[in-house]
Coordinates of C-alpha atoms in Angstrom, one line a residue:
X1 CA 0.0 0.0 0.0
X2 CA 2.5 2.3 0.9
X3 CA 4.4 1.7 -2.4
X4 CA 1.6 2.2 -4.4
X5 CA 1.1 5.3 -2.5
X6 CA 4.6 7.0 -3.5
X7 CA 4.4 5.8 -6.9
X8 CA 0.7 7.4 -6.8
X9 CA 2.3 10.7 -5.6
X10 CA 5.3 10.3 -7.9
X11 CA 3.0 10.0 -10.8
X12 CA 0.6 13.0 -9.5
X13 CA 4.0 14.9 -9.1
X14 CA 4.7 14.3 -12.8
X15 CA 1.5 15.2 -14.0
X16 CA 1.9 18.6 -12.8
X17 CA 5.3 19.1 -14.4
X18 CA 3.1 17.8 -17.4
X19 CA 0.5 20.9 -16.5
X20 CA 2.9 23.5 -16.1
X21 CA 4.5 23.0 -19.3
X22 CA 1.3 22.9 -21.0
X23 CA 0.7 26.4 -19.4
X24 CA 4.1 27.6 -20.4
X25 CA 3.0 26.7 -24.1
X26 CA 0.2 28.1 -24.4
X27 CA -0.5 30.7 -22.1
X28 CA 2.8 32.7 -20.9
X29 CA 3.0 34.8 -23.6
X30 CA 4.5 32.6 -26.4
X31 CA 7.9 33.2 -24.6
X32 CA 10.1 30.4 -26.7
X33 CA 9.2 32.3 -30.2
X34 CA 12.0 33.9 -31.1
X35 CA 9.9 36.1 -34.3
X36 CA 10.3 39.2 -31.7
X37 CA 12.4 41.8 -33.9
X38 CA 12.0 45.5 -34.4
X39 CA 9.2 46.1 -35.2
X40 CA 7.9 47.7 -38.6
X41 CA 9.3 51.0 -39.4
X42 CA 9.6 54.2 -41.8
X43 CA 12.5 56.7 -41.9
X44 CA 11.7 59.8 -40.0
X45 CA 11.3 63.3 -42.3
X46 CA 14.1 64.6 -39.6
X47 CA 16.6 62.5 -37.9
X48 CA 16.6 63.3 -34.0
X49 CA 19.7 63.9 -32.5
X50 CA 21.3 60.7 -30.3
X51 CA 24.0 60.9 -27.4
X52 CA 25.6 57.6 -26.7
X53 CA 26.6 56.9 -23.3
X54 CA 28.9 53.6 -22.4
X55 CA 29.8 53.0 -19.1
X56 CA 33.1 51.5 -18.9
X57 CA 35.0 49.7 -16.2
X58 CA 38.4 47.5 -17.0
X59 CA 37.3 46.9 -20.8
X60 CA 40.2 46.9 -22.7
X61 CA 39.6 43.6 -23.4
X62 CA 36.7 44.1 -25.2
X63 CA 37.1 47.9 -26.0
X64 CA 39.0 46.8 -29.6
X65 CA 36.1 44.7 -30.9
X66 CA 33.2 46.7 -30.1
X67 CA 33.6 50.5 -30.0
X68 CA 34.7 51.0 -33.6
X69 CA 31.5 49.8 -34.6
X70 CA 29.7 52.5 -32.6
X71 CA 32.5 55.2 -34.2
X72 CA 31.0 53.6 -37.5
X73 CA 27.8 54.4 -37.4
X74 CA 25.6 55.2 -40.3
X75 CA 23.3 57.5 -39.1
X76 CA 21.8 60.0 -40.8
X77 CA 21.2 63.0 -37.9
X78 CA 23.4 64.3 -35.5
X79 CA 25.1 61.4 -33.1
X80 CA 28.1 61.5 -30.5
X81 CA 29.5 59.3 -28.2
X82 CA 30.4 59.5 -24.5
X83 CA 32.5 56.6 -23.0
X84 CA 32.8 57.1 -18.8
X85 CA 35.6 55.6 -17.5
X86 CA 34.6 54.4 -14.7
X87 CA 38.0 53.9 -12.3
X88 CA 39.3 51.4 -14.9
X89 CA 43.1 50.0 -13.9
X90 CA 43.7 48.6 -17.8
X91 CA 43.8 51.9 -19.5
X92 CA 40.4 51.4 -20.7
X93 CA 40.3 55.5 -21.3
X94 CA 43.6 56.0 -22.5
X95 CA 42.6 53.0 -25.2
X96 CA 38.9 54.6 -26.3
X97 CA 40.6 57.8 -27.4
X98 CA 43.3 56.0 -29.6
X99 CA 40.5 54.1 -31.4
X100 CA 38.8 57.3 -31.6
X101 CA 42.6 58.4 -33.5
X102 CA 42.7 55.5 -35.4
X103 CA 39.1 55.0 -36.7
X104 CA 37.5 58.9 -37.1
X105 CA 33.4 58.6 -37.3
X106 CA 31.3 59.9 -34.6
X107 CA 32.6 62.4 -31.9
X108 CA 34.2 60.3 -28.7
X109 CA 34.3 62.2 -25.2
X110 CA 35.5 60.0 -22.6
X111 CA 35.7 61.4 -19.9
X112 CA 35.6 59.5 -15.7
X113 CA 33.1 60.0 -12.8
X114 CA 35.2 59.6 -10.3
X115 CA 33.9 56.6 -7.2
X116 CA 30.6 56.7 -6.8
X117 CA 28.7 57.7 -3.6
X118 CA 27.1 55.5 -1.3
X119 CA 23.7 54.2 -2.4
X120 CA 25.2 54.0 -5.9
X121 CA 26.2 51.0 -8.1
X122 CA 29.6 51.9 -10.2
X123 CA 27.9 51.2 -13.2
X124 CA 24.7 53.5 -12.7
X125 CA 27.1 56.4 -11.5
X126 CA 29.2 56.4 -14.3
X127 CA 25.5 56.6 -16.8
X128 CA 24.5 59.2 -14.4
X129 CA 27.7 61.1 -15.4
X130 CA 27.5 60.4 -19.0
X131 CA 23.9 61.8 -19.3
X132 CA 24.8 64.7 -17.6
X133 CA 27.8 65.6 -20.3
X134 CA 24.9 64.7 -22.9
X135 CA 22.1 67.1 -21.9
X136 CA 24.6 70.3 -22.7
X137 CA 23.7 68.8 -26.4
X138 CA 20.2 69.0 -25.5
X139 CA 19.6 65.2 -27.4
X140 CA 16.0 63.8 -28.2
X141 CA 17.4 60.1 -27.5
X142 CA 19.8 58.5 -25.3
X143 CA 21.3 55.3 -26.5
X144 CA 22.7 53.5 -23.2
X145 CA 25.3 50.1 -24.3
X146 CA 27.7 48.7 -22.7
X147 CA 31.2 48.4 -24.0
X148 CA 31.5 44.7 -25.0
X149 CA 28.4 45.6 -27.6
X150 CA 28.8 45.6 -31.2
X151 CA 26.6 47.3 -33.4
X152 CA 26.0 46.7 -37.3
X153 CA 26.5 50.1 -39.1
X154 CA 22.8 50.8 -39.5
X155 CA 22.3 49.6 -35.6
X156 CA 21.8 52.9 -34.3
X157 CA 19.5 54.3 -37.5
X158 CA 16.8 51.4 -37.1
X159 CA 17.2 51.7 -33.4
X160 CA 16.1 55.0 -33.8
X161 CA 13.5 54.4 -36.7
X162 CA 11.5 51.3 -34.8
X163 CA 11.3 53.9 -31.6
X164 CA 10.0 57.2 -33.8
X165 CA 7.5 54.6 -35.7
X166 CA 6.1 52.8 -32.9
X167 CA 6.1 55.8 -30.7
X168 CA 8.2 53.8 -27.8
X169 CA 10.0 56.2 -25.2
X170 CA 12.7 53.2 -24.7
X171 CA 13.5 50.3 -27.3
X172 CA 15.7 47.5 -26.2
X173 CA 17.4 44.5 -27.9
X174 CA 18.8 41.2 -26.4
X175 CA 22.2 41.4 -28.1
X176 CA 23.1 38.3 -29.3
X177 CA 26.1 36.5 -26.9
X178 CA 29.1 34.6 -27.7
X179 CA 28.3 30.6 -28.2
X180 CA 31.7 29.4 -29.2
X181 CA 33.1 27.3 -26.3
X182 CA 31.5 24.4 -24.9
X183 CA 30.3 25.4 -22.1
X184 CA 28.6 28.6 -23.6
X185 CA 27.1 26.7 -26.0
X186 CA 25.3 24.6 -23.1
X187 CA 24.8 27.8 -20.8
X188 CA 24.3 31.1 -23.0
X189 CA 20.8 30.2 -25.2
X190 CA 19.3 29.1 -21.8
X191 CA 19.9 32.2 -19.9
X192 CA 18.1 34.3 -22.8
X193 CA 15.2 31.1 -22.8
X194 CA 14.9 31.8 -18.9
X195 CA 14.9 35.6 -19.2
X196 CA 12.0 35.5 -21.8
X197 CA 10.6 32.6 -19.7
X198 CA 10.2 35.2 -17.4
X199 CA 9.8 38.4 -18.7
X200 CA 8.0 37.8 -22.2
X201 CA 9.0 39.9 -25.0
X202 CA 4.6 39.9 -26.7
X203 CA 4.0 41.5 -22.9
X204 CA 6.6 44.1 -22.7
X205 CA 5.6 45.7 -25.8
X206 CA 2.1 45.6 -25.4
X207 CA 0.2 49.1 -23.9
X208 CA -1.5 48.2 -20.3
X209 CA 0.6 45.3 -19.6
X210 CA 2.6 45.1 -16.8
X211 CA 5.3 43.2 -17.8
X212 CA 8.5 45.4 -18.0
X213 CA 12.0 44.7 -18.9
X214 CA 15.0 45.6 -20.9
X215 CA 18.2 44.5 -22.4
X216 CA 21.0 47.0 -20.3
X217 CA 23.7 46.2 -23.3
X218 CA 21.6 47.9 -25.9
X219 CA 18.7 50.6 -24.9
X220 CA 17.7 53.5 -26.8
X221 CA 15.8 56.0 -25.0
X222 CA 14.1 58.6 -25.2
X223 CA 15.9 61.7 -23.0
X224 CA 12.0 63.0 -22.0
X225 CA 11.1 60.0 -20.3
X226 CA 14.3 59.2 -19.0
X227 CA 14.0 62.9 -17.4
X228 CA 10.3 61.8 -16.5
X229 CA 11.4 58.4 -14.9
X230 CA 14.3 60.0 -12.7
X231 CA 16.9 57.6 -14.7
X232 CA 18.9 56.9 -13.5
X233 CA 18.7 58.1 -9.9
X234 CA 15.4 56.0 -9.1
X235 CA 17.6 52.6 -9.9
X236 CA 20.9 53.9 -8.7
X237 CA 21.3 51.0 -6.1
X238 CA 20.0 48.3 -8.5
X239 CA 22.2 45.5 -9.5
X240 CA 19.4 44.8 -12.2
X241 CA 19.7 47.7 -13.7
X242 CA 18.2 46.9 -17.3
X243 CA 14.6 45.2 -15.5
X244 CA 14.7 48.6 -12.9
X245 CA 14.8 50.9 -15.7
X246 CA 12.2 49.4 -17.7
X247 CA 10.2 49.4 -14.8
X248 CA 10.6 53.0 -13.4
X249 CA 9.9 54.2 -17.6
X250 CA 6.7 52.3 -17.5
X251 CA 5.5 53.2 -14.4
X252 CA 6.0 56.6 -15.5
X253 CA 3.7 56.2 -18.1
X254 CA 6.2 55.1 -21.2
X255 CA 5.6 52.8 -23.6
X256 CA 8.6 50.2 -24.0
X257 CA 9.6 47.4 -26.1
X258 CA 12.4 44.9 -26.0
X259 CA 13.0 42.1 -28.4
X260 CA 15.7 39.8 -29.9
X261 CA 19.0 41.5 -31.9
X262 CA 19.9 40.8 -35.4
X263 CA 22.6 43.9 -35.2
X264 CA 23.7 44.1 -31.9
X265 CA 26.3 41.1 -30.5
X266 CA 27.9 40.9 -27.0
X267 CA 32.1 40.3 -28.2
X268 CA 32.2 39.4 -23.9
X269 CA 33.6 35.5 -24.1
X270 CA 32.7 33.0 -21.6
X271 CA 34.8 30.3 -22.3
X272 CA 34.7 28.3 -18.9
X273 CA 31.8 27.6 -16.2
X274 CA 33.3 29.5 -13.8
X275 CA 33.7 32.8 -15.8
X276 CA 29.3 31.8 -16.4
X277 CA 28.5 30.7 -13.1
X278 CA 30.0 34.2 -12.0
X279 CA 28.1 36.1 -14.4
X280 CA 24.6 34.6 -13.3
X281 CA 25.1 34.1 -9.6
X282 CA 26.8 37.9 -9.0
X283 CA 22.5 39.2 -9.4
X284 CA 20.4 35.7 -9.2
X285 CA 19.4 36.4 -5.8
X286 CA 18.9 40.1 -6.1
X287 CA 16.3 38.9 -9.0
X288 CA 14.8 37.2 -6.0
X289 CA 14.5 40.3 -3.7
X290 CA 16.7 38.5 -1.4
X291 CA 13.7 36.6 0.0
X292 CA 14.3 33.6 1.4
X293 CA 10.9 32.4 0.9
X294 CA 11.1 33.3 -3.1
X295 CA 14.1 32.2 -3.0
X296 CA 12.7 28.5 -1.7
X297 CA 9.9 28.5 -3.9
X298 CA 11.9 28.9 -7.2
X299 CA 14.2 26.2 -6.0
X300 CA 11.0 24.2 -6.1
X301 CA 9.7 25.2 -9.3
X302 CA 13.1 24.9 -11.1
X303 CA 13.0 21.3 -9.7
X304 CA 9.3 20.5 -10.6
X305 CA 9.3 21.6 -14.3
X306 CA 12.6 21.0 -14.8
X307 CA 14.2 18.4 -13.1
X308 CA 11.2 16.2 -12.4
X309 CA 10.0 14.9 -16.2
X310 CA 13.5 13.3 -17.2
X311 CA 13.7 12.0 -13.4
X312 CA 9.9 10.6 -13.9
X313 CA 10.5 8.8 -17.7
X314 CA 13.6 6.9 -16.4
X315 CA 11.7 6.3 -12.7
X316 CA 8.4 5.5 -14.8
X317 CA 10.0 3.3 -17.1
X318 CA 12.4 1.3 -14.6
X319 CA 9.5 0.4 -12.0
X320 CA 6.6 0.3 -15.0
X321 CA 4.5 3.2 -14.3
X322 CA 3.4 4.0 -17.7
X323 CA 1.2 6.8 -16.6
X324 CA 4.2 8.2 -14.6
X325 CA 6.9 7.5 -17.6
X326 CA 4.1 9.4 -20.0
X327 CA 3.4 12.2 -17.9
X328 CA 7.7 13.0 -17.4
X329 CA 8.0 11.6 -21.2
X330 CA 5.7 14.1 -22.8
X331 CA 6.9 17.0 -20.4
X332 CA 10.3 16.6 -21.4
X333 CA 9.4 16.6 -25.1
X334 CA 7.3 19.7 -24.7
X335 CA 10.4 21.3 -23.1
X336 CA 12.5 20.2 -25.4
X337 CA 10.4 21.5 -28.5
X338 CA 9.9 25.4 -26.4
X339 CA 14.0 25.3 -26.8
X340 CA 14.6 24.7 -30.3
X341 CA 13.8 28.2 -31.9
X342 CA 16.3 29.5 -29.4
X343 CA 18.8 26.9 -30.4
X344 CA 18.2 28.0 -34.1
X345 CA 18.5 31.5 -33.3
X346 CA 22.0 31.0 -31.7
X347 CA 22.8 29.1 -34.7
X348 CA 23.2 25.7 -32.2
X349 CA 22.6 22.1 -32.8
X350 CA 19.4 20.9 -32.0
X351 CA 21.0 17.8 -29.5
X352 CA 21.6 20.5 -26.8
X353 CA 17.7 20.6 -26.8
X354 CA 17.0 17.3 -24.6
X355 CA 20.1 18.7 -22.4
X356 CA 17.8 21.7 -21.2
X357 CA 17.2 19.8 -17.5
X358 CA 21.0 19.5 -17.0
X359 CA 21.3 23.3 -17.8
X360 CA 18.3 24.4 -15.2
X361 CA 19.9 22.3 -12.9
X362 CA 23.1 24.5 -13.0
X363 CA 20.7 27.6 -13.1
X364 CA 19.5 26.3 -9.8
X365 CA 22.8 26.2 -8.1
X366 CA 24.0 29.1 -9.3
X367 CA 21.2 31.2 -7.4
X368 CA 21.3 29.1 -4.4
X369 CA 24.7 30.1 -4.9
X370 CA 23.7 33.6 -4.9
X371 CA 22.1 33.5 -1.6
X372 CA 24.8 31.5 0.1
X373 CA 27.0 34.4 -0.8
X374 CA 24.5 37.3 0.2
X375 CA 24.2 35.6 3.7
X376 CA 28.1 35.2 3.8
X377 CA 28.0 39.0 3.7
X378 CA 29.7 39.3 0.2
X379 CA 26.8 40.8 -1.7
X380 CA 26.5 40.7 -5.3
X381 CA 30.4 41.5 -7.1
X382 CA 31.2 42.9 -9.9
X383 CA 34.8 43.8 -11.1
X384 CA 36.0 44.1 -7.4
X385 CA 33.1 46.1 -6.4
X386 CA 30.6 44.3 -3.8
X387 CA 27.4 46.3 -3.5
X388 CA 25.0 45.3 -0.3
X389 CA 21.4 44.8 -0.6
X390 CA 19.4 48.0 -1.4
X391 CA 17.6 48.1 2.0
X392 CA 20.8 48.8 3.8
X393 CA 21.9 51.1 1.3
X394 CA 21.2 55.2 2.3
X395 CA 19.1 57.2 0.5
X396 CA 20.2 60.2 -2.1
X397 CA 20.5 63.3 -0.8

């Protein structure tokens, strides 16, 4: 009796993995499409002028491969370029104004912050600094990217088109990341799977909803609302800083839209798990709102819808529960089907597809990871700054 009993519970336990994935099909937004591009547009009569501000900290590595392409830029109205240094030890500065030298194109001011204040992440300071250098041009957009983003030459012109057409205060593009070593390969489609797993792109874009997010590597925005939304002073303490913005622009009453890249590519490699497991455990738990409880009940879920279908078709099929080996047999195949686009949009084989459990479970340690670190007092790290949670951070004066 008691046997039957587990394997009864076992089987109910797969049945709701089953559920949830046929809820994740159907009725979360369409989330594994990956048809989410700009969006139709027309060239403006008058090109609006753009300031393009890239926060930079210890990116020389990167500098080489990605800032030429924004020098580059085909655009058609006035455009300049503001790198901030902020407190780089590489001569990240020193090398932005010899590509400048070397390549010509659009105007390059680099200038540096200085540290930033309490209640301030390094990053946000350093945008704070570069939109204050831009508003003496008096700009109708703001184009924030990071420094290891490359941009097609016509990046910043149908940036700018897709946001006048649609009538979008902020427009935002997943750049595409770097799937070239192994582990990336396994690691890097997932993370933008999960992100639009739970932020779908159709419900960002759509007027009313209140679904908000945003790509921080590529964001074009529009300097009214940005003044409207107190950007970035109302997310200068947030390690999320791409989700925050979104959010303060549309509760300001902006209209936002974020969607794959077919111009814009992170050059940032990743070739070993470590250099990953860094990049997604420095903000998992802040994603969280460093709740324990959340934090619990997204270990759970992770485990139920991903974890428990493979576990019940081998389980099932060893101790001949059929109904159990169906149930985790036809989850796994539904997961496995939501993953392919985003495969084919990385340009990856379609094996890695079944391999989708393994990955979640690595996504699962990596943000109990997160937590065990937050507790340990380290906070979430990023090039040797540690920045501690935002309720023990002081307010601006």
């Amino acid at each position: 009796m008691g046997q039957t009993a587990r394997v009864s519970a076992f089987a109910w336990t797969a049945a709701g993995s089953l559920a949830a994935w046929l809820w994740l099909l159907l009725c979360q937004g369409f989330f594994w499409r990956t048809d989410v591009r700009l969006p139709q547009r027309t060239r403006p009569d008058e090109w609006p002028s753009v300031c393009v501000v890239v926060p930079a900290r210890d990116e020389a590595a990167v500098l080489a491969l990605s800032l030429p392409s924004l020098l580059a830029q085909d655009y058609p109205g006035r455009a300049e370029i503001f790198l901030i240094d902020d407190g780089s030890s590489d001569g990240t500065g020193e090398l932005a104004r010899e590509l400048a030298r070397r390549h010509g194109g659009l105007p390059l001011t680099v200038d540096s912050p200085g540290e930033p204040p309490a209640g301030w992440t390094g990053k946000l300071w350093a945008v704070r600094h570069g939109i204050g250098l831009a508003r003496a041009r008096e700009p109708e957009y703001l184009l924030l990217t990071d420094a290891d983003i490359a941009h097609a030459p016509d990046s910043l012109r149908e940036l700018v088109a897709a946001a006048r057409s649609g009538g979008f205060d902020a427009v935002s593009q997943m750049a595409r990341l770097r799937v070239e070593s192994l582990w990336e390969r396994l690691v890097v489609p997932a993370f933008v799977y999960f992100f639009a797993q739970l932020y779908p792109f159709r419900r960002i874009g759509r007027k009313g909803s209140r679904t908000a997010a945003a790509a921080g590597g590529c964001v074009l925005l529009r300097a009214e609302a940005a003044e409207r939304a107190r950007i970035p002073a109302a997310i200068r303490h947030a390690v999320i800083d791409d989700v925050a913005l979104a959010r303060a622009v549309k509760r300001g009453g902006g209209h936002i839209w974020l969607g794959l890249a077919e111009r814009v590519d992170s050059v940032r490699p990743y070739p070993r798990l470590g250099d990953l497991w860094r990049m997604v455990s420095r903000s998992a738990y802040a994603q969280l709102r460093h709740n324990p409880v959340v934090l619990a009940g997204t270990v759970a879920g992770l485990a139920l819808v991903y974890l428990v279908p493979p576990v019940a078709l081998v389980a099932g099929l060893a101790g001949g529960d059929t109904v159990t080996a169906a149930c985790g047999g036809l989850a796994w195949l539904v997961m496995t089907g939501t993953y392919v686009p985003m495969l084919r949009y990385y340009g990856q084989p379609l094996w890695l597809a079944p391999l989708l459990p393994f990955t979640a479970f690595l996504y699962l340690l990596m943000t109990v990871d997160s937590a065990v670190q937050h507790y340990r007092g380290r906070g979430a790290a990023w090039k040797g700054r540690t920045y501690a949670r935002p309720d023990a951070l002081p307010d601006e004066g």
